[in-house]
Structure formats: structure tokens, C-alpha cells
């Protein structure tokens, strides 16, 4: 299915076409339509009229039926979704078929379960000396926000789009979604599944295009938008927030990170090395949860670095950066690291495969050591397959190093001393702390970051809270 907008139940390719490039070999995969302002406006108007129509009067049970139907529709086209995600992102097929697409299906099913089973509170109130019974009943009901703008990034395209679409629909909203210009294909397939699921026209709308001064900005600055759910870079979040301020539009932000790993001397080192290889190099480091700073207790520092380097050198089936521009950005940090005084333990350049991949955007998985905490390479998000490893001596120093960042999204702690794990994890300034594991996900838990890593939480009731407004009703008895 070629990338197309989906507005008011109709697929269109209105707008200037820009090329879709394969990150694997640099070849041209096709073209993507850039939604002009009037297409974005039509999508917002379609969403507004849809919520004023039958969709606005659906019950949560009816909406959950649609969510399950969408999940079944993705599952029925599983391979097509995997093919499209691999083509757009270049990620290994194994990753798309075990994480991205199964999680998209799981997102819809999880929110069908969560929304249907969600209780609301009631409070029997007594007011002594009050006329009549002196009693009242206070109860909470929830209303949808209205028209929700969803802006998603290129690294986990379908997973992260559906992570917002599912709860937004479960809560009764209508949607205008704009996926990344780098990865339009699975979003277009999703629109096809939603169309076949029979969602009323205008409930889900999809527009393609770039961000700043383009479709993304037209959408997030549109006065007809009632809320914005965004995942992407912190700087982009700040830009969106400036526009949202004009209309006091509520925002949910999942932003950047510079995630630390803390490896204590009492850790199972094999487990810590394997876990840090996964957390640093899965999807070539292009996951917001990936580790870019590793702190290892001094007695095992050398042993850990040697083992991590050996495992990293053995990596073969890794994917490319999403674009030539992002590849160049990551390589510029490799150069900067050396200029700032880093030792390159392994990697640091571009692999030579001797096949079509040499036309793609690959960089070597890289381990750096020897930098001060003040180095830009240690402080700035790179979003590639690179981590810096530094020693620490005691628990307090480990926590201080972990927290010395403008970001606070995720962290891993490796230790076999569970008292230490329960002491350290809550002290780390992050939204998610994994102990002796990484990216182990329970969709009911809060997901999100502190500081420059985000505003609000997604997941479970946290998403349902963001995508709905509680109304307290007080009835005099
Ligand atoms: N916290 C999380 O859950 C999470 C998940 C994935 C990615 N990220 C972050 O996203 C970044 C990588 O993704 P990216 O390069 O797609 O991010 P990005 O911010 O460049 O783009 C994300 C989306 O925002 C749109 N956009 C860009 N500028 C905009 C503007 N001014 N107004 C409206 N929309 C705009 C883009 O078109 C894209 O759809 C990294 O910083 C990564 O840490 C965070
Ligand atoms: N939001 C989630 C993952 C985000 C990954 C960031 O790149 C999730 O697992 O629910």
C-alpha cells in the first residue's frame, strides 16, 4: 500500500511528493505526499464532525469491539506490516516480527481490556444539619477530550503510533495522526485496517508530511485540536509546546533520553554484559530506552569493558541509521568523542560489507571510555549504537552520576544484592528503572520520563486519564 493520507474515510495523495529512501541501501522506495495546510484542516474538521456524530455517543463496550477488530486486522496482515516496517526502518526482520508488530496488536488488545474493565469512583456524602436527607452522592464519569493530534517518530513507527491511537480511541476521542516523514508505510496500512474495521469516517485521520513549518506544525498549531500526544525529540517537544500554549492545549510528551546503566561489582557480569549489549545496541541504539552511559563499579570495570567489547565486536545482524542525515549526526558524535579525548574500545566508524548495504546508512556499534562527565558526547543524546563506559566507587556516586543529566527517561541497575537494588532504583531520576533486565514491558505500568524526557505518563490508566476528562457529578438525595 503506497503512503497516502486518510481523511474522512477517503485515501488521497494530495500534496507535493517527496522521496522515501531505503536506509538499507539508499535506494528510492517510492514517494510520500506532503499534506498541505488545507488537507490538515480538512482532517481536523472531519474529526470534529465525527465526534459530534454517532462516535461521540458510543459506549466503551462498543469502542472496545472496534479496538479488538483493529488488532485482529493487523494480525491478519502480519507479514505485510512486517515487510513495510522493515523496508521503511531497515531494522532486522526478527525485531519487527517479535517486537514492533506484535506490540501494535497488543496495544489495541491491552487498551480494550483496560478501558472495558476500568471502574470509576463514587462517594456517598453526608452533610450534617443540611436540609432534607443531609445526603448527596458524588460520582465520576469521563468524557473524551475531543479531537486529538498524534505525532509519532520513526524509530518504532507502528508501536508508538498505536500506543497513542488505542487509548485515544478507547476513551472516545477522534484522531488526526501524523507519522514521521521517514516511516509512512505501516501508518498507511493501519488506516486500511481501521477503514476495513468499519470505524465511522472521520474518527481516525492520517496525514503525512514533515514537521516544522509543514504538516506536523499545521496540525499541532491548529485551533481545532483539543489535545496533543507527541513522541520525539525534546527540542521538538519544546517547539510544539510553544504552539500549544497559544490555545492552552493539553500535551502528553514522550521525549529524548541519555539513559544510564549502573553495574555493581556484585552483579552477575555475564548477565550485565548481555543486558547492556541489548540495551545499547538493539535497533542500533535507535530506541529512546537505549543505554548511552554505562557506569561500572571500579573492581570489575576492566573485566566488564573487555567482555562488552568482545560481545559488541561479534554483532553482525544490526540495522542502519534511519537516514543519511542521522548517520552523519551519529558519526559526528564519534568524531567529537575522539576530539574530547575518548578511547575508542571498538567501532567508531562505518562498516564495509562489500554488498548493497554499503549504499545504506550503517555505522559500527561503538564503545567509548575515558571521557569526563562534562564531555558533550556524555551529555547529549546521540540516538545511535554507542555507549560511553566509566568507573564509579560507591552507591552514592553511582546515583549522582546517573542523575547528572538533563534527561530522565530510563535506567538499568545490575546487582545481585536486592537490598541495594531497592535502595538505588527509587533514587534514580527516571520514569522507568529496570533491575537485572531491560525493556521488560507490562502495558499497565506508567511509561514516560522526567526533566527533558517528557511530560506525563502513558500506559494503562495513565493513558486513559490523559485522553479523557473526569466529570464529578454531585446529586442531592
Ligand atoms: N520517550 C519516548 O517514548 C521516545 C520514543 C521514541 C523516540 N523518542 C525520541 O525521538 C527522537 C527521535 O525521533 P525523531 O527523529 O522522529 O524525532 P523528531 O522530534 O525529529 O520527530 C518526531 C515527529 O515530530 C514531527 N515534528 C518535527 N518537528 C515538528 C514540529 N515543529 N511540529 C510538529 N511536529 C514536528 C516529525 O515530523 C515526526 O513525526 C529522539 O530524541 C528519541 O529519544 C522518544
Ligand atoms: N513507548 C514504548 C517504547 C518506547 C520506545 C522508544 O523508542 C513502549 O514500550 O510502550
mmCIF file of N, CA, C and O in Angstrom, residues 243-333:
data_model
loop_
_atom_site.group_PDB
_atom_site.id
_atom_site.type_symbol
_atom_site.label_atom_id
_atom_site.label_comp_id
_atom_site.label_asym_id
_atom_site.label_seq_id
_atom_site.Cartn_x
_atom_site.Cartn_y
_atom_site.Cartn_z
ATOM 1 N N UNK A 243 3.550 26.292 20.466
ATOM 2 C CA UNK A 243 2.301 26.454 19.707
ATOM 3 C C UNK A 243 1.093 26.091 20.565
ATOM 4 O O UNK A 243 0.063 26.750 20.540
ATOM 5 N N UNK A 244 1.247 25.022 21.363
ATOM 6 C CA UNK A 244 0.124 24.575 22.198
ATOM 7 C C UNK A 244 -0.260 25.669 23.191
ATOM 8 O O UNK A 244 -1.424 25.797 23.570
ATOM 9 N N UNK A 245 0.719 26.454 23.582
ATOM 10 C CA UNK A 245 0.459 27.500 24.586
ATOM 11 C C UNK A 245 -0.582 28.498 24.071
ATOM 12 O O UNK A 245 -1.432 28.962 24.840
ATOM 13 N N UNK A 246 -0.563 28.764 22.760
ATOM 14 C CA UNK A 246 -1.499 29.768 22.197
ATOM 15 C C UNK A 246 -2.951 29.399 22.473
ATOM 16 O O UNK A 246 -3.802 30.257 22.672
ATOM 17 N N UNK A 247 -3.242 28.071 22.498
ATOM 18 C CA UNK A 247 -4.627 27.639 22.711
ATOM 19 C C UNK A 247 -4.778 26.879 24.027
ATOM 20 O O UNK A 247 -5.794 26.211 24.246
ATOM 21 N N UNK A 248 -3.774 26.952 24.883
ATOM 22 C CA UNK A 248 -3.742 26.214 26.169
ATOM 23 C C UNK A 248 -4.131 24.748 25.920
ATOM 24 O O UNK A 248 -4.995 24.186 26.604
ATOM 25 N N UNK A 249 -3.521 24.151 24.928
ATOM 26 C CA UNK A 249 -3.839 22.764 24.545
ATOM 27 C C UNK A 249 -3.057 21.797 25.433
ATOM 28 O O UNK A 249 -1.839 21.908 25.540
ATOM 29 N N UNK A 250 -3.731 20.824 26.065
ATOM 30 C CA UNK A 250 -3.000 19.859 26.895
ATOM 31 C C UNK A 250 -2.085 18.984 26.060
ATOM 32 O O UNK A 250 -2.408 18.648 24.912
ATOM 33 N N UNK A 251 -0.908 18.677 26.618
ATOM 34 C CA UNK A 251 0.066 17.883 25.878
ATOM 35 C C UNK A 251 0.525 16.684 26.692
ATOM 36 O O UNK A 251 0.598 16.731 27.927
ATOM 37 N N UNK A 252 0.809 15.604 25.977
ATOM 38 C CA UNK A 252 1.466 14.432 26.556
ATOM 39 C C UNK A 252 2.731 14.220 25.743
ATOM 40 O O UNK A 252 2.671 14.069 24.520
ATOM 41 N N UNK A 253 3.905 14.289 26.417
ATOM 42 C CA UNK A 253 5.180 14.272 25.692
ATOM 43 C C UNK A 253 6.037 13.079 26.132
ATOM 44 O O UNK A 253 6.292 12.897 27.323
ATOM 45 N N UNK A 254 6.480 12.302 25.165
ATOM 46 C CA UNK A 254 7.492 11.264 25.386
ATOM 47 C C UNK A 254 8.707 11.694 24.578
ATOM 48 O O UNK A 254 8.661 11.667 23.351
ATOM 49 N N UNK A 255 9.782 12.109 25.275
ATOM 50 C CA UNK A 255 10.851 12.829 24.579
ATOM 51 C C UNK A 255 12.170 12.064 24.651
ATOM 52 O O UNK A 255 12.200 10.856 24.823
ATOM 53 N N UNK A 256 13.253 12.811 24.581
ATOM 54 C CA UNK A 256 14.579 12.223 24.437
ATOM 55 C C UNK A 256 15.136 11.620 25.715
ATOM 56 O O UNK A 256 14.522 11.692 26.782
ATOM 57 N N UNK A 257 16.312 11.038 25.616
ATOM 58 C CA UNK A 257 16.938 10.437 26.796
ATOM 59 C C UNK A 257 18.440 10.311 26.627
ATOM 60 O O UNK A 257 18.950 10.467 25.520
ATOM 61 N N UNK A 258 19.117 10.050 27.722
ATOM 62 C CA UNK A 258 20.560 9.738 27.738
ATOM 63 C C UNK A 258 20.721 8.745 28.880
ATOM 64 O O UNK A 258 21.293 9.036 29.924
ATOM 65 N N UNK A 259 20.170 7.560 28.649
ATOM 66 C CA UNK A 259 19.904 6.601 29.707
ATOM 67 C C UNK A 259 21.160 5.952 30.278
ATOM 68 O O UNK A 259 22.019 5.480 29.531
ATOM 69 N N UNK A 260 21.271 5.910 31.630
ATOM 70 C CA UNK A 260 22.410 5.284 32.292
ATOM 71 C C UNK A 260 22.163 3.820 32.624
ATOM 72 O O UNK A 260 21.018 3.383 32.812
ATOM 73 N N UNK A 261 23.257 3.066 32.679
ATOM 74 C CA UNK A 261 23.254 1.712 33.254
ATOM 75 C C UNK A 261 24.231 1.740 34.424
ATOM 76 O O UNK A 261 25.323 2.309 34.310
ATOM 77 N N UNK A 262 23.839 1.156 35.557
ATOM 78 C CA UNK A 262 24.703 1.073 36.744
ATOM 79 C C UNK A 262 25.034 -0.398 36.976
ATOM 80 O O UNK A 262 24.140 -1.207 37.218
ATOM 81 N N UNK A 263 26.323 -0.744 36.842
ATOM 82 C CA UNK A 263 26.759 -2.143 37.002
ATOM 83 C C UNK A 263 27.592 -2.239 38.277
ATOM 84 O O UNK A 263 28.707 -1.703 38.342
ATOM 85 N N UNK A 264 27.040 -2.893 39.297
ATOM 86 C CA UNK A 264 27.759 -3.027 40.566
ATOM 87 C C UNK A 264 28.663 -4.252 40.529
ATOM 88 O O UNK A 264 28.438 -5.188 39.766
ATOM 89 N N UNK A 265 29.687 -4.237 41.360
ATOM 90 C CA UNK A 265 30.676 -5.323 41.377
ATOM 91 C C UNK A 265 30.023 -6.659 41.734
ATOM 92 O O UNK A 265 30.510 -7.722 41.358
ATOM 93 N N UNK A 266 28.880 -6.590 42.442
ATOM 94 C CA UNK A 266 28.239 -7.853 42.837
ATOM 95 C C UNK A 266 27.266 -8.352 41.764
ATOM 96 O O UNK A 266 26.533 -9.320 41.981
ATOM 97 N N UNK A 267 27.236 -7.697 40.596
ATOM 98 C CA UNK A 267 26.315 -8.128 39.533
ATOM 99 C C UNK A 267 26.770 -9.452 38.949
ATOM 100 O O UNK A 267 27.943 -9.841 39.069
ATOM 101 N N UNK A 268 25.821 -10.165 38.361
ATOM 102 C CA UNK A 268 26.157 -11.316 37.512
ATOM 103 C C UNK A 268 26.713 -10.707 36.223
ATOM 104 O O UNK A 268 25.951 -10.204 35.390
ATOM 105 N N UNK A 269 28.027 -10.713 36.058
ATOM 106 C CA UNK A 269 28.646 -9.940 34.983
ATOM 107 C C UNK A 269 28.227 -10.411 33.595
ATOM 108 O O UNK A 269 28.019 -9.603 32.696
ATOM 109 N N UNK A 270 28.058 -11.735 33.440
ATOM 110 C CA UNK A 270 27.614 -12.224 32.133
ATOM 111 C C UNK A 270 26.246 -11.638 31.794
ATOM 112 O O UNK A 270 26.004 -11.139 30.698
ATOM 113 N N UNK A 271 25.375 -11.662 32.792
ATOM 114 C CA UNK A 271 24.012 -11.109 32.602
ATOM 115 C C UNK A 271 24.083 -9.610 32.336
ATOM 116 O O UNK A 271 23.385 -9.089 31.455
ATOM 117 N N UNK A 272 24.948 -8.925 33.066
ATOM 118 C CA UNK A 272 25.062 -7.471 32.898
ATOM 119 C C UNK A 272 25.630 -7.124 31.521
ATOM 120 O O UNK A 272 25.174 -6.175 30.867
ATOM 121 N N UNK A 273 26.594 -7.892 31.057
ATOM 122 C CA UNK A 273 27.153 -7.643 29.714
ATOM 123 C C UNK A 273 26.104 -7.913 28.648
ATOM 124 O O UNK A 273 25.849 -7.065 27.782
ATOM 125 N N UNK A 274 25.443 -9.070 28.730
ATOM 126 C CA UNK A 274 24.403 -9.397 27.733
ATOM 127 C C UNK A 274 23.297 -8.337 27.750
ATOM 128 O O UNK A 274 22.836 -7.878 26.706
ATOM 129 N N UNK A 275 22.905 -7.951 28.950
ATOM 130 C CA UNK A 275 21.830 -6.962 29.068
ATOM 131 C C UNK A 275 22.236 -5.612 28.519
ATOM 132 O O UNK A 275 21.437 -4.914 27.886
ATOM 133 N N UNK A 276 23.508 -5.238 28.716
ATOM 134 C CA UNK A 276 23.964 -3.934 28.232
ATOM 135 C C UNK A 276 24.200 -3.943 26.722
ATOM 136 O O UNK A 276 23.980 -2.937 26.038
ATOM 137 N N UNK A 277 24.588 -5.097 26.170
ATOM 138 C CA UNK A 277 24.649 -5.206 24.698
ATOM 139 C C UNK A 277 23.253 -4.979 24.124
ATOM 140 O O UNK A 277 23.052 -4.200 23.197
ATOM 141 N N UNK A 278 22.249 -5.618 24.738
ATOM 142 C CA UNK A 278 20.858 -5.425 24.250
ATOM 143 C C UNK A 278 20.414 -3.973 24.410
ATOM 144 O O UNK A 278 19.853 -3.355 23.492
ATOM 145 N N UNK A 279 20.679 -3.427 25.622
ATOM 146 C CA UNK A 279 20.119 -2.091 25.903
ATOM 147 C C UNK A 279 20.860 -0.998 25.142
ATOM 148 O O UNK A 279 20.323 0.079 24.933
ATOM 149 N N UNK A 280 22.091 -1.270 24.696
ATOM 150 C CA UNK A 280 22.841 -0.239 23.956
ATOM 151 C C UNK A 280 22.681 -0.373 22.452
ATOM 152 O O UNK A 280 22.682 0.630 21.745
ATOM 153 N N UNK A 281 22.510 -1.631 21.958
ATOM 154 C CA UNK A 281 22.623 -1.825 20.517
ATOM 155 C C UNK A 281 21.376 -2.379 19.839
ATOM 156 O O UNK A 281 21.376 -2.559 18.619
ATOM 157 N N UNK A 282 20.305 -2.648 20.591
ATOM 158 C CA UNK A 282 19.068 -3.072 19.919
ATOM 159 C C UNK A 282 18.603 -1.950 18.990
ATOM 160 O O UNK A 282 18.618 -0.776 19.373
ATOM 161 N N UNK A 283 18.172 -2.300 17.787
ATOM 162 C CA UNK A 283 17.765 -1.350 16.746
ATOM 163 C C UNK A 283 18.854 -0.291 16.547
ATOM 164 O O UNK A 283 18.572 0.892 16.340
ATOM 165 N N UNK A 284 20.089 -0.739 16.675
ATOM 166 C CA UNK A 284 21.279 0.126 16.511
ATOM 167 C C UNK A 284 21.173 1.376 17.371
ATOM 168 O O UNK A 284 21.470 2.494 16.917
ATOM 169 N N UNK A 285 20.692 1.196 18.604
ATOM 170 C CA UNK A 285 20.641 2.292 19.571
ATOM 171 C C UNK A 285 19.556 3.310 19.296
ATOM 172 O O UNK A 285 19.483 4.351 19.948
ATOM 173 N N UNK A 286 18.669 3.011 18.323
ATOM 174 C CA UNK A 286 17.631 3.984 17.945
ATOM 175 C C UNK A 286 16.320 3.731 18.670
ATOM 176 O O UNK A 286 15.250 3.701 18.077
ATOM 177 N N UNK A 287 16.440 3.459 19.970
ATOM 178 C CA UNK A 287 15.258 3.319 20.822
ATOM 179 C C UNK A 287 15.459 4.282 21.985
ATOM 180 O O UNK A 287 16.550 4.368 22.534
ATOM 181 N N UNK A 288 14.419 5.019 22.363
ATOM 182 C CA UNK A 288 14.553 6.065 23.386
ATOM 183 C C UNK A 288 15.036 5.482 24.708
ATOM 184 O O UNK A 288 15.560 6.191 25.543
ATOM 185 N N UNK A 289 14.794 4.158 24.894
ATOM 186 C CA UNK A 289 15.152 3.499 26.146
ATOM 187 C C UNK A 289 16.596 2.994 26.147
ATOM 188 O O UNK A 289 17.066 2.466 27.143
ATOM 189 N N UNK A 290 17.294 3.146 25.026
ATOM 190 C CA UNK A 290 18.646 2.583 24.911
ATOM 191 C C UNK A 290 19.628 3.271 25.856
ATOM 192 O O UNK A 290 19.500 4.438 26.199
ATOM 193 N N UNK A 291 20.624 2.472 26.262
ATOM 194 C CA UNK A 291 21.674 2.945 27.165
ATOM 195 C C UNK A 291 22.754 3.671 26.373
ATOM 196 O O UNK A 291 23.241 3.134 25.379
ATOM 197 N N UNK A 292 23.114 4.876 26.790
ATOM 198 C CA UNK A 292 24.248 5.574 26.168
ATOM 199 C C UNK A 292 25.340 5.888 27.184
ATOM 200 O O UNK A 292 26.437 6.303 26.814
ATOM 201 N N UNK A 293 25.013 5.705 28.497
ATOM 202 C CA UNK A 293 26.027 5.935 29.549
ATOM 203 C C UNK A 293 26.060 4.694 30.436
ATOM 204 O O UNK A 293 25.026 4.296 30.985
ATOM 205 N N UNK A 294 27.231 4.081 30.571
ATOM 206 C CA UNK A 294 27.377 2.886 31.415
ATOM 207 C C UNK A 294 28.364 3.214 32.536
ATOM 208 O O UNK A 294 29.491 3.683 32.269
ATOM 209 N N UNK A 295 27.944 3.006 33.786
ATOM 210 C CA UNK A 295 28.826 3.241 34.939
ATOM 211 C C UNK A 295 29.047 1.907 35.634
ATOM 212 O O UNK A 295 28.089 1.215 36.000
ATOM 213 N N UNK A 296 30.329 1.521 35.777
ATOM 214 C CA UNK A 296 30.687 0.189 36.286
ATOM 215 C C UNK A 296 31.544 0.347 37.534
ATOM 216 O O UNK A 296 32.508 1.133 37.548
ATOM 217 N N UNK A 297 31.189 -0.408 38.583
ATOM 218 C CA UNK A 297 31.953 -0.288 39.840
ATOM 219 C C UNK A 297 33.405 -0.717 39.565
ATOM 220 O O UNK A 297 33.673 -1.706 38.881
ATOM 221 N N UNK A 298 34.350 0.073 40.112
ATOM 222 C CA UNK A 298 35.759 0.006 39.719
ATOM 223 C C UNK A 298 36.365 -1.395 39.738
ATOM 224 O O UNK A 298 37.065 -1.773 38.801
ATOM 225 N N UNK A 299 36.087 -2.232 40.764
ATOM 226 C CA UNK A 299 36.747 -3.562 40.807
ATOM 227 C C UNK A 299 36.459 -4.433 39.581
ATOM 228 O O UNK A 299 37.231 -5.312 39.239
ATOM 229 N N UNK A 300 35.366 -4.203 38.891
ATOM 230 C CA UNK A 300 35.049 -5.052 37.722
ATOM 231 C C UNK A 300 35.053 -4.245 36.420
ATOM 232 O O UNK A 300 34.637 -4.742 35.366
ATOM 233 N N UNK A 301 35.541 -3.008 36.474
ATOM 234 C CA UNK A 301 35.463 -2.131 35.300
ATOM 235 C C UNK A 301 36.205 -2.722 34.092
ATOM 236 O O UNK A 301 35.632 -2.884 33.006
ATOM 237 N N UNK A 302 37.449 -3.063 34.268
ATOM 238 C CA UNK A 302 38.248 -3.550 33.128
ATOM 239 C C UNK A 302 37.648 -4.844 32.560
ATOM 240 O O UNK A 302 37.505 -5.017 31.341
ATOM 241 N N UNK A 303 37.261 -5.752 33.478
ATOM 242 C CA UNK A 303 36.702 -7.049 33.037
ATOM 243 C C UNK A 303 35.415 -6.820 32.252
ATOM 244 O O UNK A 303 35.175 -7.415 31.200
ATOM 245 N N UNK A 304 34.582 -5.867 32.767
ATOM 246 C CA UNK A 304 33.298 -5.598 32.096
ATOM 247 C C UNK A 304 33.538 -5.000 30.705
ATOM 248 O O UNK A 304 32.944 -5.438 29.712
ATOM 249 N N UNK A 305 34.421 -4.012 30.611
ATOM 250 C CA UNK A 305 34.669 -3.352 29.316
ATOM 251 C C UNK A 305 35.181 -4.365 28.297
ATOM 252 O O UNK A 305 34.727 -4.407 27.152
ATOM 253 N N UNK A 306 36.083 -5.229 28.730
ATOM 254 C CA UNK A 306 36.653 -6.226 27.803
ATOM 255 C C UNK A 306 35.551 -7.171 27.307
ATOM 256 O O UNK A 306 35.446 -7.452 26.101
ATOM 257 N N UNK A 307 34.688 -7.615 28.227
ATOM 258 C CA UNK A 307 33.623 -8.555 27.834
ATOM 259 C C UNK A 307 32.588 -7.863 26.951
ATOM 260 O O UNK A 307 32.117 -8.433 25.954
ATOM 261 N N UNK A 308 32.260 -6.605 27.293
ATOM 262 C CA UNK A 308 31.284 -5.863 26.483
ATOM 263 C C UNK A 308 31.833 -5.656 25.066
ATOM 264 O O UNK A 308 31.107 -5.821 24.079
ATOM 265 N N UNK A 309 33.104 -5.321 24.968
ATOM 266 C CA UNK A 309 33.723 -5.079 23.653
ATOM 267 C C UNK A 309 33.729 -6.366 22.828
ATOM 268 O O UNK A 309 33.404 -6.360 21.632
ATOM 269 N N UNK A 310 34.037 -7.480 23.480
ATOM 270 C CA UNK A 310 34.086 -8.759 22.750
ATOM 271 C C UNK A 310 32.710 -9.093 22.177
ATOM 272 O O UNK A 310 32.560 -9.445 21.005
ATOM 273 N N UNK A 311 31.664 -8.906 23.000
ATOM 274 C CA UNK A 311 30.305 -9.205 22.517
ATOM 275 C C UNK A 311 29.872 -8.222 21.432
ATOM 276 O O UNK A 311 29.182 -8.578 20.498
ATOM 277 N N UNK A 312 30.303 -6.976 21.564
ATOM 278 C CA UNK A 312 29.903 -5.956 20.580
ATOM 279 C C UNK A 312 30.556 -6.223 19.237
ATOM 280 O O UNK A 312 29.915 -6.108 18.188
ATOM 281 N N UNK A 313 31.822 -6.637 19.275
ATOM 282 C CA UNK A 313 32.521 -6.957 18.022
ATOM 283 C C UNK A 313 31.848 -8.130 17.314
ATOM 284 O O UNK A 313 31.900 -8.267 16.097
ATOM 285 N N UNK A 314 31.176 -8.980 18.060
ATOM 286 C CA UNK A 314 30.555 -10.186 17.484
ATOM 287 C C UNK A 314 29.185 -9.883 16.857
ATOM 288 O O UNK A 314 28.582 -10.741 16.221
ATOM 289 N N UNK A 315 28.700 -8.636 17.043
ATOM 290 C CA UNK A 315 27.375 -8.293 16.480
ATOM 291 C C UNK A 315 27.456 -8.259 14.951
ATOM 292 O O UNK A 315 28.347 -7.626 14.386
ATOM 293 N N UNK A 316 26.521 -8.924 14.289
ATOM 294 C CA UNK A 316 26.552 -8.897 12.815
ATOM 295 C C UNK A 316 25.215 -8.402 12.251
ATOM 296 O O UNK A 316 25.167 -7.569 11.384
ATOM 297 N N UNK A 317 24.086 -8.926 12.785
ATOM 298 C CA UNK A 317 22.791 -8.599 12.188
ATOM 299 C C UNK A 317 22.229 -7.314 12.781
ATOM 300 O O UNK A 317 21.228 -7.302 13.469
ATOM 301 N N UNK A 318 22.941 -6.188 12.518
ATOM 302 C CA UNK A 318 22.397 -4.932 13.044
ATOM 303 C C UNK A 318 21.951 -4.054 11.871
ATOM 304 O O UNK A 318 22.484 -4.149 10.767
ATOM 305 N N UNK A 319 20.961 -3.189 12.145
ATOM 306 C CA UNK A 319 20.394 -2.378 11.083
ATOM 307 C C UNK A 319 21.092 -1.039 10.943
ATOM 308 O O UNK A 319 21.974 -0.707 11.729
ATOM 309 N N UNK A 320 20.685 -0.256 9.950
ATOM 310 C CA UNK A 320 21.273 1.050 9.661
ATOM 311 C C UNK A 320 20.617 2.175 10.467
ATOM 312 O O UNK A 320 19.601 1.956 11.137
ATOM 313 N N UNK A 321 21.212 3.345 10.387
ATOM 314 C CA UNK A 321 20.538 4.556 10.868
ATOM 315 C C UNK A 321 19.384 4.857 9.895
ATOM 316 O O UNK A 321 19.390 4.399 8.751
ATOM 317 N N UNK A 322 18.417 5.601 10.376
ATOM 318 C CA UNK A 322 17.182 5.810 9.578
ATOM 319 C C UNK A 322 17.437 6.616 8.318
ATOM 320 O O UNK A 322 16.732 6.486 7.319
ATOM 321 N N UNK A 323 18.438 7.469 8.334
ATOM 322 C CA UNK A 323 18.660 8.343 7.171
ATOM 323 C C UNK A 323 20.139 8.708 7.073
ATOM 324 O O UNK A 323 20.900 8.538 8.038
ATOM 325 N N UNK A 324 20.532 9.233 5.915
ATOM 326 C CA UNK A 324 21.919 9.690 5.744
ATOM 327 C C UNK A 324 22.203 10.813 6.738
ATOM 328 O O UNK A 324 23.273 10.873 7.351
ATOM 329 N N UNK A 325 21.189 11.664 6.953
ATOM 330 C CA UNK A 325 21.353 12.798 7.888
ATOM 331 C C UNK A 325 21.607 12.285 9.305
ATOM 332 O O UNK A 325 22.499 12.760 10.000
ATOM 333 N N UNK A 326 20.826 11.285 9.720
ATOM 334 C CA UNK A 326 21.018 10.764 11.082
ATOM 335 C C UNK A 326 22.348 10.010 11.173
ATOM 336 O O UNK A 326 23.051 10.099 12.187
ATOM 337 N N UNK A 327 22.715 9.278 10.136
ATOM 338 C CA UNK A 327 24.017 8.600 10.093
ATOM 339 C C UNK A 327 25.144 9.605 10.275
ATOM 340 O O UNK A 327 26.060 9.422 11.094
ATOM 341 N N UNK A 328 25.024 10.724 9.561
ATOM 342 C CA UNK A 328 26.069 11.757 9.663
ATOM 343 C C UNK A 328 26.112 12.360 11.059
ATOM 344 O O UNK A 328 27.184 12.655 11.597
ATOM 345 N N UNK A 329 24.921 12.506 11.686
ATOM 346 C CA UNK A 329 24.872 13.048 13.054
ATOM 347 C C UNK A 329 25.588 12.099 14.003
ATOM 348 O O UNK A 329 26.424 12.514 14.827
ATOM 349 N N UNK A 330 25.297 10.799 13.894
ATOM 350 C CA UNK A 330 25.935 9.823 14.797
ATOM 351 C C UNK A 330 27.441 9.806 14.568
ATOM 352 O O UNK A 330 28.228 9.851 15.527
ATOM 353 N N UNK A 331 27.874 9.810 13.318
ATOM 354 C CA UNK A 331 29.314 9.807 13.025
ATOM 355 C C UNK A 331 29.979 11.083 13.545
ATOM 356 O O UNK A 331 31.129 11.069 14.004
ATOM 357 N N UNK A 332 29.229 12.197 13.516
ATOM 358 C CA UNK A 332 29.827 13.446 14.032
ATOM 359 C C UNK A 332 30.094 13.322 15.534
ATOM 360 O O UNK A 332 31.070 13.875 16.056
ATOM 361 N N UNK A 333 29.245 12.550 16.238
ATOM 362 C CA UNK A 333 29.499 12.330 17.667
ATOM 363 C C UNK A 333 30.660 11.355 17.874
ATOM 364 O O UNK A 333 31.395 11.444 18.853
#
